[in-house]
Amino acid sequence: MATTRAEDKKYSELTKIFSEYFKSNLSVFTAHYEFYQSKKRLNESAKEWAARIRSLAATCYFETTELEMVLRDHFIIGYDGGPVQDRLLEEKKTITLSDAIEIAAAKSATKSTDNTFIKKEPELHFYKYKADRRKPKSEEGTPAAQQVNKCVVYGHKNHLPSDCYYHNHACHICKKKGHLALVCILGIIEPIDYSEWGTPIVPVIKKDGTVRICGDFKITLNPHIEVDRHLISRIAELFVKQQGGSYFSKLDLFNAYQQIPLDEKSKTLVTISTHKGLYHYPRAPFGIASIPTKFQKVMESLLGSLEGVVVFLDDILITGEDRKQN
């Protein structure tokens, strides 16, 4: 059999021979690994992302009949998380790769347009005012945990209920032991003798470092609650509504949900179990699954029609063209 010398071959023929040789030595599992591990890059367009995975698939030896489906699935799954991927995941299984590319490109263009609407004005003015919420003075050396806990007996901070001087005193209003009349007047919690519900308590650290004692309702009451499907606007939508303003203010409502009184039947459901016995909330507590949407609905009915005002749960955002309008 005659041997063909390399000098007798054309460059294109040699390139093809070497490509076939080295391609055969590449592990198909390595190629598959690189394909499925690939993710869309931050500044990569939909078409560029599709072209890159198609290039990676060239060495994977996918069956011709399944190639388009594999490319389509990985195009969607490997897309960077966000509204574009959310939109793609809503599509039916009959969608093609070409359809997915067009949808992604169109959604990305819409997202880019939205961003232009919420660009800040040349001059913005923010004023932050925080109401003076007086805190009792603490003795030097008092542990931090004791400084921030609210005593359910006395109604103030800086000591635990077990250390309270009045923990065995009787309330002048309800005549029960374990708290003072001040707590009853404030309506923070009310002691009860019996309830079919008893939710354990859990401490929640707030932004200002204080501790909010909440009921762990996710394991007791929330699974049985039918949540109101009232839509809450996304942050980006709120910014669009305030586009054009130069002065901005934010009102952070104090104990917002507790402005909603509960009827007698609801009070029995929000019973918490403590080392001092059973207590229930006369007003809506934190941690109830249905409260945020109901509160949002109430606030929108009160303030939703005001120009330059948007409501997001317990935050009220206000904007205006000048300080007087704001």
mmCIF file of C-alpha atoms in Angstrom:
data_model
loop_
_atom_site.group_PDB
_atom_site.id
_atom_site.type_symbol
_atom_site.label_atom_id
_atom_site.label_comp_id
_atom_site.label_asym_id
_atom_site.label_seq_id
_atom_site.Cartn_x
_atom_site.Cartn_y
_atom_site.Cartn_z
ATOM 1 C CA MET A 1 0.000 0.000 0.000
ATOM 2 C CA ALA A 2 1.482 3.309 -1.078
ATOM 3 C CA THR A 3 2.242 5.863 1.604
ATOM 4 C CA THR A 4 1.143 9.440 1.006
ATOM 5 C CA ARG A 5 3.581 12.063 2.166
ATOM 6 C CA ALA A 6 2.448 15.202 3.985
ATOM 7 C CA GLU A 7 4.127 17.310 1.332
ATOM 8 C CA ASP A 8 1.723 15.877 -1.235
ATOM 9 C CA LYS A 9 -1.386 16.958 0.726
ATOM 10 C CA LYS A 10 -3.084 20.320 0.494
ATOM 11 C CA TYR A 11 -3.321 22.495 3.598
ATOM 12 C CA SER A 12 -7.104 22.075 3.801
ATOM 13 C CA GLU A 13 -6.720 18.275 3.673
ATOM 14 C CA LEU A 14 -4.102 18.287 6.443
ATOM 15 C CA THR A 15 -6.285 20.508 8.607
ATOM 16 C CA LYS A 16 -9.211 18.138 8.218
ATOM 17 C CA ILE A 17 -7.073 15.079 9.059
ATOM 18 C CA PHE A 18 -5.646 16.653 12.226
ATOM 19 C CA SER A 19 -9.063 17.940 13.301
ATOM 20 C CA GLU A 20 -10.614 14.487 12.981
ATOM 21 C CA TYR A 21 -7.713 12.929 14.870
ATOM 22 C CA PHE A 22 -7.820 15.271 17.863
ATOM 23 C CA LYS A 23 -11.617 15.384 17.924
ATOM 24 C CA SER A 24 -11.768 11.625 18.384
ATOM 25 C CA ASN A 25 -9.521 11.834 21.458
ATOM 26 C CA LEU A 26 -11.733 14.398 23.227
ATOM 27 C CA SER A 27 -13.848 12.785 25.952
ATOM 28 C CA VAL A 28 -17.533 13.108 25.170
ATOM 29 C CA PHE A 29 -18.205 13.389 28.906
ATOM 30 C CA THR A 30 -15.837 16.347 29.148
ATOM 31 C CA ALA A 31 -17.667 18.016 26.280
ATOM 32 C CA HIS A 32 -21.033 17.336 27.925
ATOM 33 C CA TYR A 33 -19.738 18.692 31.236
ATOM 34 C CA GLU A 34 -18.549 21.930 29.633
ATOM 35 C CA PHE A 35 -21.862 22.256 27.783
ATOM 36 C CA TYR A 36 -24.151 21.779 30.792
ATOM 37 C CA GLN A 37 -21.954 23.849 33.127
ATOM 38 C CA SER A 38 -22.035 26.866 30.841
ATOM 39 C CA LYS A 39 -24.097 29.877 31.946
ATOM 40 C CA LYS A 40 -25.100 33.053 30.165
ATOM 41 C CA ARG A 41 -22.641 35.860 30.878
ATOM 42 C CA LEU A 42 -23.791 39.172 32.301
ATOM 43 C CA ASN A 43 -23.304 41.332 29.194
ATOM 44 C CA GLU A 44 -23.969 38.562 26.681
ATOM 45 C CA SER A 45 -26.948 39.031 24.372
ATOM 46 C CA ALA A 46 -29.524 36.321 23.736
ATOM 47 C CA LYS A 47 -28.131 35.624 20.246
ATOM 48 C CA GLU A 48 -24.543 35.480 21.523
ATOM 49 C CA TRP A 49 -25.560 33.068 24.278
ATOM 50 C CA ALA A 50 -27.342 30.826 21.750
ATOM 51 C CA ALA A 51 -24.319 30.857 19.431
ATOM 52 C CA ARG A 52 -21.975 29.907 22.271
ATOM 53 C CA ILE A 53 -23.963 26.893 23.421
ATOM 54 C CA ARG A 54 -24.377 25.744 19.808
ATOM 55 C CA SER A 55 -20.577 25.877 19.475
ATOM 56 C CA LEU A 56 -20.156 23.872 22.693
ATOM 57 C CA ALA A 57 -22.692 21.312 21.477
ATOM 58 C CA ALA A 58 -20.624 20.629 18.344
ATOM 59 C CA THR A 59 -18.283 18.315 20.304
ATOM 60 C CA CYS A 60 -21.042 16.643 22.334
ATOM 61 C CA TYR A 61 -22.280 14.367 19.518
ATOM 62 C CA PHE A 62 -25.951 14.855 20.400
ATOM 63 C CA GLU A 63 -28.390 12.968 18.222
ATOM 64 C CA THR A 64 -29.688 15.128 15.397
ATOM 65 C CA THR A 65 -33.282 14.530 16.467
ATOM 66 C CA GLU A 66 -32.644 15.790 20.000
ATOM 67 C CA LEU A 67 -30.127 18.586 19.325
ATOM 68 C CA GLU A 68 -32.633 21.442 18.973
ATOM 69 C CA MET A 69 -34.513 20.389 22.112
ATOM 70 C CA VAL A 70 -31.277 20.180 24.149
ATOM 71 C CA LEU A 71 -30.153 23.588 22.899
ATOM 72 C CA ARG A 72 -33.549 25.126 23.662
ATOM 73 C CA ASP A 73 -33.661 23.695 27.194
ATOM 74 C CA HIS A 74 -30.130 24.772 28.057
ATOM 75 C CA PHE A 75 -30.697 28.203 26.520
ATOM 76 C CA ILE A 76 -33.546 28.760 29.002
ATOM 77 C CA ILE A 77 -32.054 26.987 32.046
ATOM 78 C CA GLY A 78 -28.640 28.597 31.643
ATOM 79 C CA TYR A 79 -30.086 32.104 31.248
ATOM 80 C CA ASP A 80 -29.159 34.480 34.063
ATOM 81 C CA GLY A 81 -31.981 34.602 36.583
ATOM 82 C CA GLY A 82 -34.398 37.500 36.331
ATOM 83 C CA PRO A 83 -37.487 38.678 34.435
ATOM 84 C CA VAL A 84 -36.181 37.356 31.096
ATOM 85 C CA GLN A 85 -35.773 33.815 32.396
ATOM 86 C CA ASP A 86 -39.107 34.080 34.234
ATOM 87 C CA ARG A 87 -40.765 34.984 30.928
ATOM 88 C CA LEU A 88 -39.131 32.035 29.133
ATOM 89 C CA LEU A 89 -40.204 29.591 31.849
ATOM 90 C CA GLU A 90 -43.836 30.603 31.283
ATOM 91 C CA GLU A 91 -43.772 29.305 27.694
ATOM 92 C CA LYS A 92 -45.330 26.038 26.558
ATOM 93 C CA LYS A 93 -43.230 22.969 25.726
ATOM 94 C CA THR A 94 -43.809 23.515 21.999
ATOM 95 C CA ILE A 95 -41.567 26.586 21.960
ATOM 96 C CA THR A 96 -38.553 26.319 19.634
ATOM 97 C CA LEU A 97 -35.023 27.616 20.157
ATOM 98 C CA SER A 98 -35.648 30.391 17.624
ATOM 99 C CA ASP A 99 -38.799 31.415 19.488
ATOM 100 C CA ALA A 100 -36.905 31.454 22.790
ATOM 101 C CA ILE A 101 -34.170 33.675 21.323
ATOM 102 C CA GLU A 102 -36.732 36.158 19.970
ATOM 103 C CA ILE A 103 -38.649 36.285 23.264
ATOM 104 C CA ALA A 104 -35.451 36.758 25.282
ATOM 105 C CA ALA A 105 -34.218 39.508 22.978
ATOM 106 C CA ALA A 106 -37.573 41.321 23.092
ATOM 107 C CA LYS A 107 -37.840 41.042 26.883
ATOM 108 C CA SER A 108 -34.261 42.273 27.304
ATOM 109 C CA ALA A 109 -35.046 45.280 25.127
ATOM 110 C CA THR A 110 -38.139 46.039 27.232
ATOM 111 C CA LYS A 111 -36.098 45.729 30.417
ATOM 112 C CA SER A 112 -33.515 48.135 29.014
ATOM 113 C CA THR A 113 -36.256 50.626 28.135
ATOM 114 C CA ASP A 114 -37.699 50.402 31.658
ATOM 115 C CA ASN A 115 -34.298 51.206 33.100
ATOM 116 C CA THR A 116 -34.159 54.445 31.122
ATOM 117 C CA PHE A 117 -37.390 55.563 32.796
ATOM 118 C CA ILE A 118 -35.987 55.204 36.300
ATOM 119 C CA LYS A 119 -32.674 56.952 35.737
ATOM 120 C CA LYS A 120 -32.112 59.558 38.407
ATOM 121 C CA GLU A 121 -32.553 63.250 37.692
ATOM 122 C CA PRO A 122 -29.448 65.486 37.568
ATOM 123 C CA GLU A 123 -30.192 66.766 41.071
ATOM 124 C CA LEU A 124 -31.905 64.687 43.737
ATOM 125 C CA HIS A 125 -32.591 65.697 47.319
ATOM 126 C CA PHE A 126 -33.224 63.198 50.088
ATOM 127 C CA TYR A 127 -34.330 64.135 53.565
ATOM 128 C CA LYS A 128 -34.335 61.492 56.249
ATOM 129 C CA TYR A 129 -36.226 62.214 59.429
ATOM 130 C CA LYS A 130 -36.431 59.758 62.260
ATOM 131 C CA ALA A 131 -38.907 60.333 65.042
ATOM 132 C CA ASP A 132 -37.509 60.489 68.562
ATOM 133 C CA ARG A 133 -38.499 57.195 70.094
ATOM 134 C CA ARG A 134 -37.231 57.502 73.603
ATOM 135 C CA LYS A 135 -35.413 54.552 75.028
ATOM 136 C CA PRO A 136 -34.875 54.029 78.755
ATOM 137 C CA LYS A 137 -31.321 54.531 79.913
ATOM 138 C CA SER A 138 -29.407 51.337 80.555
ATOM 139 C CA GLU A 139 -26.821 50.790 83.242
ATOM 140 C CA GLU A 140 -23.224 50.501 82.137
ATOM 141 C CA GLY A 141 -22.228 46.885 81.681
ATOM 142 C CA THR A 142 -25.753 45.659 80.962
ATOM 143 C CA PRO A 143 -25.618 42.770 78.444
ATOM 144 C CA ALA A 144 -26.658 43.769 74.927
ATOM 145 C CA ALA A 145 -29.316 41.061 74.766
ATOM 146 C CA GLN A 146 -31.015 42.521 77.852
ATOM 147 C CA GLN A 147 -30.869 46.056 76.444
ATOM 148 C CA VAL A 148 -32.979 45.239 73.420
ATOM 149 C CA ASN A 149 -35.584 42.773 74.724
ATOM 150 C CA LYS A 150 -39.015 44.169 75.521
ATOM 151 C CA CYS A 151 -40.458 43.023 78.813
ATOM 152 C CA VAL A 152 -43.988 41.676 78.355
ATOM 153 C CA VAL A 153 -44.633 42.379 82.044
ATOM 154 C CA TYR A 154 -43.664 46.061 82.210
ATOM 155 C CA GLY A 155 -43.924 46.991 78.508
ATOM 156 C CA HIS A 156 -40.447 48.559 78.263
ATOM 157 C CA LYS A 157 -36.973 47.413 77.239
ATOM 158 C CA ASN A 158 -33.614 46.746 78.947
ATOM 159 C CA HIS A 159 -34.617 43.726 80.983
ATOM 160 C CA LEU A 160 -36.108 40.282 80.572
ATOM 161 C CA PRO A 161 -39.553 39.319 81.889
ATOM 162 C CA SER A 162 -37.952 36.871 84.334
ATOM 163 C CA ASP A 163 -35.882 39.717 85.840
ATOM 164 C CA CYS A 164 -38.753 42.191 86.052
ATOM 165 C CA TYR A 165 -39.524 43.555 89.519
ATOM 166 C CA TYR A 166 -43.249 43.362 88.742
ATOM 167 C CA HIS A 167 -43.380 39.839 87.310
ATOM 168 C CA ASN A 168 -45.572 38.592 90.189
ATOM 169 C CA HIS A 169 -47.777 41.697 90.390
ATOM 170 C CA ALA A 170 -51.390 41.649 89.271
ATOM 171 C CA CYS A 171 -52.785 43.876 86.519
ATOM 172 C CA HIS A 172 -55.284 46.488 87.806
ATOM 173 C CA ILE A 173 -57.370 46.094 84.639
ATOM 174 C CA CYS A 174 -57.717 42.359 84.062
ATOM 175 C CA LYS A 175 -56.672 41.339 87.624
ATOM 176 C CA LYS A 176 -54.289 38.684 86.283
ATOM 177 C CA LYS A 177 -50.676 38.202 87.290
ATOM 178 C CA GLY A 178 -47.721 38.461 84.933
ATOM 179 C CA HIS A 179 -48.036 42.020 83.602
ATOM 180 C CA LEU A 180 -48.923 45.584 84.594
ATOM 181 C CA ALA A 181 -51.891 47.673 83.506
ATOM 182 C CA LEU A 182 -49.613 49.610 81.117
ATOM 183 C CA VAL A 183 -49.291 46.555 78.876
ATOM 184 C CA CYS A 184 -53.050 46.109 78.780
ATOM 185 C CA ILE A 185 -53.558 49.802 77.959
ATOM 186 C CA LEU A 186 -51.049 49.691 75.116
ATOM 187 C CA GLY A 187 -52.800 46.610 73.793
ATOM 188 C CA ILE A 188 -49.544 44.788 73.044
ATOM 189 C CA ILE A 189 -50.764 41.411 74.243
ATOM 190 C CA GLU A 190 -53.531 40.142 76.485
ATOM 191 C CA PRO A 191 -53.296 37.134 78.822
ATOM 192 C CA ILE A 192 -55.844 34.349 78.433
ATOM 193 C CA ASP A 193 -56.522 31.138 80.330
ATOM 194 C CA TYR A 194 -57.283 28.761 77.449
ATOM 195 C CA SER A 195 -57.023 28.541 73.680
ATOM 196 C CA GLU A 196 -57.172 25.782 71.084
ATOM 197 C CA TRP A 197 -54.193 27.464 69.457
ATOM 198 C CA GLY A 198 -50.758 27.922 70.995
ATOM 199 C CA THR A 199 -47.930 29.241 68.834
ATOM 200 C CA PRO A 200 -44.321 29.186 70.114
ATOM 201 C CA ILE A 201 -42.446 32.489 70.136
ATOM 202 C CA VAL A 202 -39.319 33.339 68.148
ATOM 203 C CA PRO A 203 -37.074 36.445 68.460
ATOM 204 C CA VAL A 204 -36.536 38.531 65.296
ATOM 205 C CA ILE A 205 -33.679 41.052 65.068
ATOM 206 C CA LYS A 206 -34.898 44.347 63.565
ATOM 207 C CA LYS A 207 -32.817 46.796 61.489
ATOM 208 C CA ASP A 208 -32.240 49.079 64.476
ATOM 209 C CA GLY A 209 -30.835 46.193 66.532
ATOM 210 C CA THR A 210 -33.863 45.755 68.758
ATOM 211 C CA VAL A 211 -35.621 42.426 69.148
ATOM 212 C CA ARG A 212 -39.194 41.822 68.086
ATOM 213 C CA ILE A 213 -40.856 38.854 69.791
ATOM 214 C CA CYS A 214 -43.055 37.158 67.195
ATOM 215 C CA GLY A 215 -45.122 34.040 67.087
ATOM 216 C CA ASP A 216 -43.768 31.302 64.827
ATOM 217 C CA PHE A 217 -47.066 31.135 62.937
ATOM 218 C CA LYS A 218 -45.604 29.364 59.912
ATOM 219 C CA ILE A 219 -45.818 26.060 61.803
ATOM 220 C CA THR A 220 -49.269 26.598 63.324
ATOM 221 C CA LEU A 221 -51.668 29.094 61.748
ATOM 222 C CA ASN A 222 -50.251 29.979 58.312
ATOM 223 C CA PRO A 223 -50.788 26.540 56.680
ATOM 224 C CA HIS A 224 -54.537 26.989 57.297
ATOM 225 C CA ILE A 225 -54.827 30.581 56.027
ATOM 226 C CA GLU A 226 -56.201 31.492 52.602
ATOM 227 C CA VAL A 227 -54.019 34.406 51.486
ATOM 228 C CA ASP A 228 -55.644 37.315 49.650
ATOM 229 C CA ARG A 229 -54.240 37.407 46.097
ATOM 230 C CA HIS A 230 -53.871 41.185 46.049
ATOM 231 C CA LEU A 231 -50.967 42.126 43.770
ATOM 232 C CA ILE A 232 -48.048 43.997 45.348
ATOM 233 C CA SER A 233 -46.039 46.154 42.949
ATOM 234 C CA ARG A 234 -42.399 45.340 42.279
ATOM 235 C CA ILE A 235 -39.735 47.827 43.332
ATOM 236 C CA ALA A 236 -38.994 48.728 39.690
ATOM 237 C CA GLU A 237 -42.674 49.536 39.105
ATOM 238 C CA LEU A 238 -42.683 51.858 42.114
ATOM 239 C CA PHE A 239 -39.667 53.714 40.726
ATOM 240 C CA VAL A 240 -41.407 54.167 37.380
ATOM 241 C CA LYS A 241 -44.420 55.715 39.139
ATOM 242 C CA GLN A 242 -42.110 58.232 40.828
ATOM 243 C CA GLN A 243 -40.200 59.087 37.659
ATOM 244 C CA GLY A 244 -39.749 62.824 37.176
ATOM 245 C CA GLY A 245 -39.440 63.760 40.839
ATOM 246 C CA SER A 246 -36.468 65.606 42.317
ATOM 247 C CA TYR A 247 -37.338 65.443 46.019
ATOM 248 C CA PHE A 248 -38.089 62.156 47.749
ATOM 249 C CA SER A 249 -39.334 61.215 51.207
ATOM 250 C CA LYS A 250 -40.045 57.899 52.879
ATOM 251 C CA LEU A 251 -42.378 57.376 55.814
ATOM 252 C CA ASP A 252 -41.705 54.179 57.735
ATOM 253 C CA LEU A 253 -44.823 53.327 59.714
ATOM 254 C CA PHE A 254 -44.163 52.305 63.313
ATOM 255 C CA ASN A 255 -45.810 49.006 64.316
ATOM 256 C CA ALA A 256 -47.736 49.234 61.068
ATOM 257 C CA TYR A 257 -49.644 45.965 61.115
ATOM 258 C CA GLN A 258 -50.700 46.535 64.721
ATOM 259 C CA GLN A 259 -52.946 49.352 63.480
ATOM 260 C CA ILE A 260 -55.365 46.643 62.308
ATOM 261 C CA PRO A 261 -57.688 45.508 65.156
ATOM 262 C CA LEU A 262 -58.784 41.886 65.291
ATOM 263 C CA ASP A 263 -62.224 40.549 66.130
ATOM 264 C CA GLU A 264 -62.733 38.107 69.000
ATOM 265 C CA LYS A 265 -62.602 35.018 66.776
ATOM 266 C CA SER A 266 -59.315 36.094 65.198
ATOM 267 C CA LYS A 267 -57.775 36.867 68.588
ATOM 268 C CA THR A 268 -58.054 33.233 69.638
ATOM 269 C CA LEU A 269 -56.121 32.173 66.525
ATOM 270 C CA VAL A 270 -53.118 34.412 67.260
ATOM 271 C CA THR A 271 -52.388 32.974 70.690
ATOM 272 C CA ILE A 272 -48.731 32.645 71.676
ATOM 273 C CA SER A 273 -47.394 30.252 74.280
ATOM 274 C CA THR A 274 -44.774 31.697 76.638
ATOM 275 C CA HIS A 275 -43.132 30.673 79.894
ATOM 276 C CA LYS A 276 -45.610 33.020 81.608
ATOM 277 C CA GLY A 277 -48.653 31.353 80.043
ATOM 278 C CA LEU A 278 -50.902 32.068 77.067
ATOM 279 C CA TYR A 279 -51.331 35.503 75.476
ATOM 280 C CA HIS A 280 -53.167 36.675 72.388
ATOM 281 C CA TYR A 281 -52.836 39.770 70.223
ATOM 282 C CA PRO A 282 -55.763 42.230 70.087
ATOM 283 C CA ARG A 283 -54.251 43.661 66.894
ATOM 284 C CA ALA A 284 -52.645 42.097 63.823
ATOM 285 C CA PRO A 285 -49.192 40.726 64.729
ATOM 286 C CA PHE A 286 -46.186 40.172 62.497
ATOM 287 C CA GLY A 287 -45.750 36.730 60.966
ATOM 288 C CA ILE A 288 -49.310 36.105 59.729
ATOM 289 C CA ALA A 289 -49.243 35.135 56.042
ATOM 290 C CA SER A 290 -52.366 37.101 55.050
ATOM 291 C CA ILE A 291 -51.592 40.375 56.852
ATOM 292 C CA PRO A 292 -49.100 42.004 54.385
ATOM 293 C CA THR A 293 -51.460 41.858 51.395
ATOM 294 C CA LYS A 294 -54.458 42.986 53.455
ATOM 295 C CA PHE A 295 -52.454 45.880 54.882
ATOM 296 C CA GLN A 296 -51.254 46.815 51.374
ATOM 297 C CA LYS A 297 -54.850 46.785 50.133
ATOM 298 C CA VAL A 298 -55.997 49.074 52.960
ATOM 299 C CA MET A 299 -53.125 51.527 52.448
ATOM 300 C CA GLU A 300 -53.684 51.687 48.679
ATOM 301 C CA SER A 301 -57.373 52.449 49.227
ATOM 302 C CA LEU A 302 -56.372 55.360 51.486
ATOM 303 C CA LEU A 303 -53.388 56.815 49.608
ATOM 304 C CA GLY A 304 -53.323 55.201 46.168
ATOM 305 C CA SER A 305 -55.067 58.100 44.411
ATOM 306 C CA LEU A 306 -52.614 60.757 45.656
ATOM 307 C CA GLU A 307 -50.195 62.071 43.032
ATOM 308 C CA GLY A 308 -46.548 61.263 43.716
ATOM 309 C CA VAL A 309 -47.400 58.820 46.518
ATOM 310 C CA VAL A 310 -46.842 55.070 46.370
ATOM 311 C CA VAL A 311 -47.262 52.515 49.129
ATOM 312 C CA PHE A 312 -45.108 49.446 49.654
ATOM 313 C CA LEU A 313 -46.313 47.562 52.738
ATOM 314 C CA ASP A 314 -45.320 49.686 55.770
ATOM 315 C CA ASP A 315 -43.337 52.216 53.696
ATOM 316 C CA ILE A 316 -44.911 55.297 52.104
ATOM 317 C CA LEU A 317 -42.818 56.841 49.304
ATOM 318 C CA ILE A 318 -43.493 60.475 48.370
ATOM 319 C CA THR A 319 -41.984 62.516 45.539
ATOM 320 C CA GLY A 320 -42.365 65.999 44.099
ATOM 321 C CA GLU A 321 -40.752 68.370 41.632
ATOM 322 C CA ASP A 322 -39.678 70.714 44.443
ATOM 323 C CA ARG A 323 -39.462 70.680 48.212
ATOM 324 C CA LYS A 324 -42.813 72.422 48.670
ATOM 325 C CA GLN A 325 -44.649 69.886 46.529
ATOM 326 C CA ASN A 326 -42.859 67.024 48.260
#
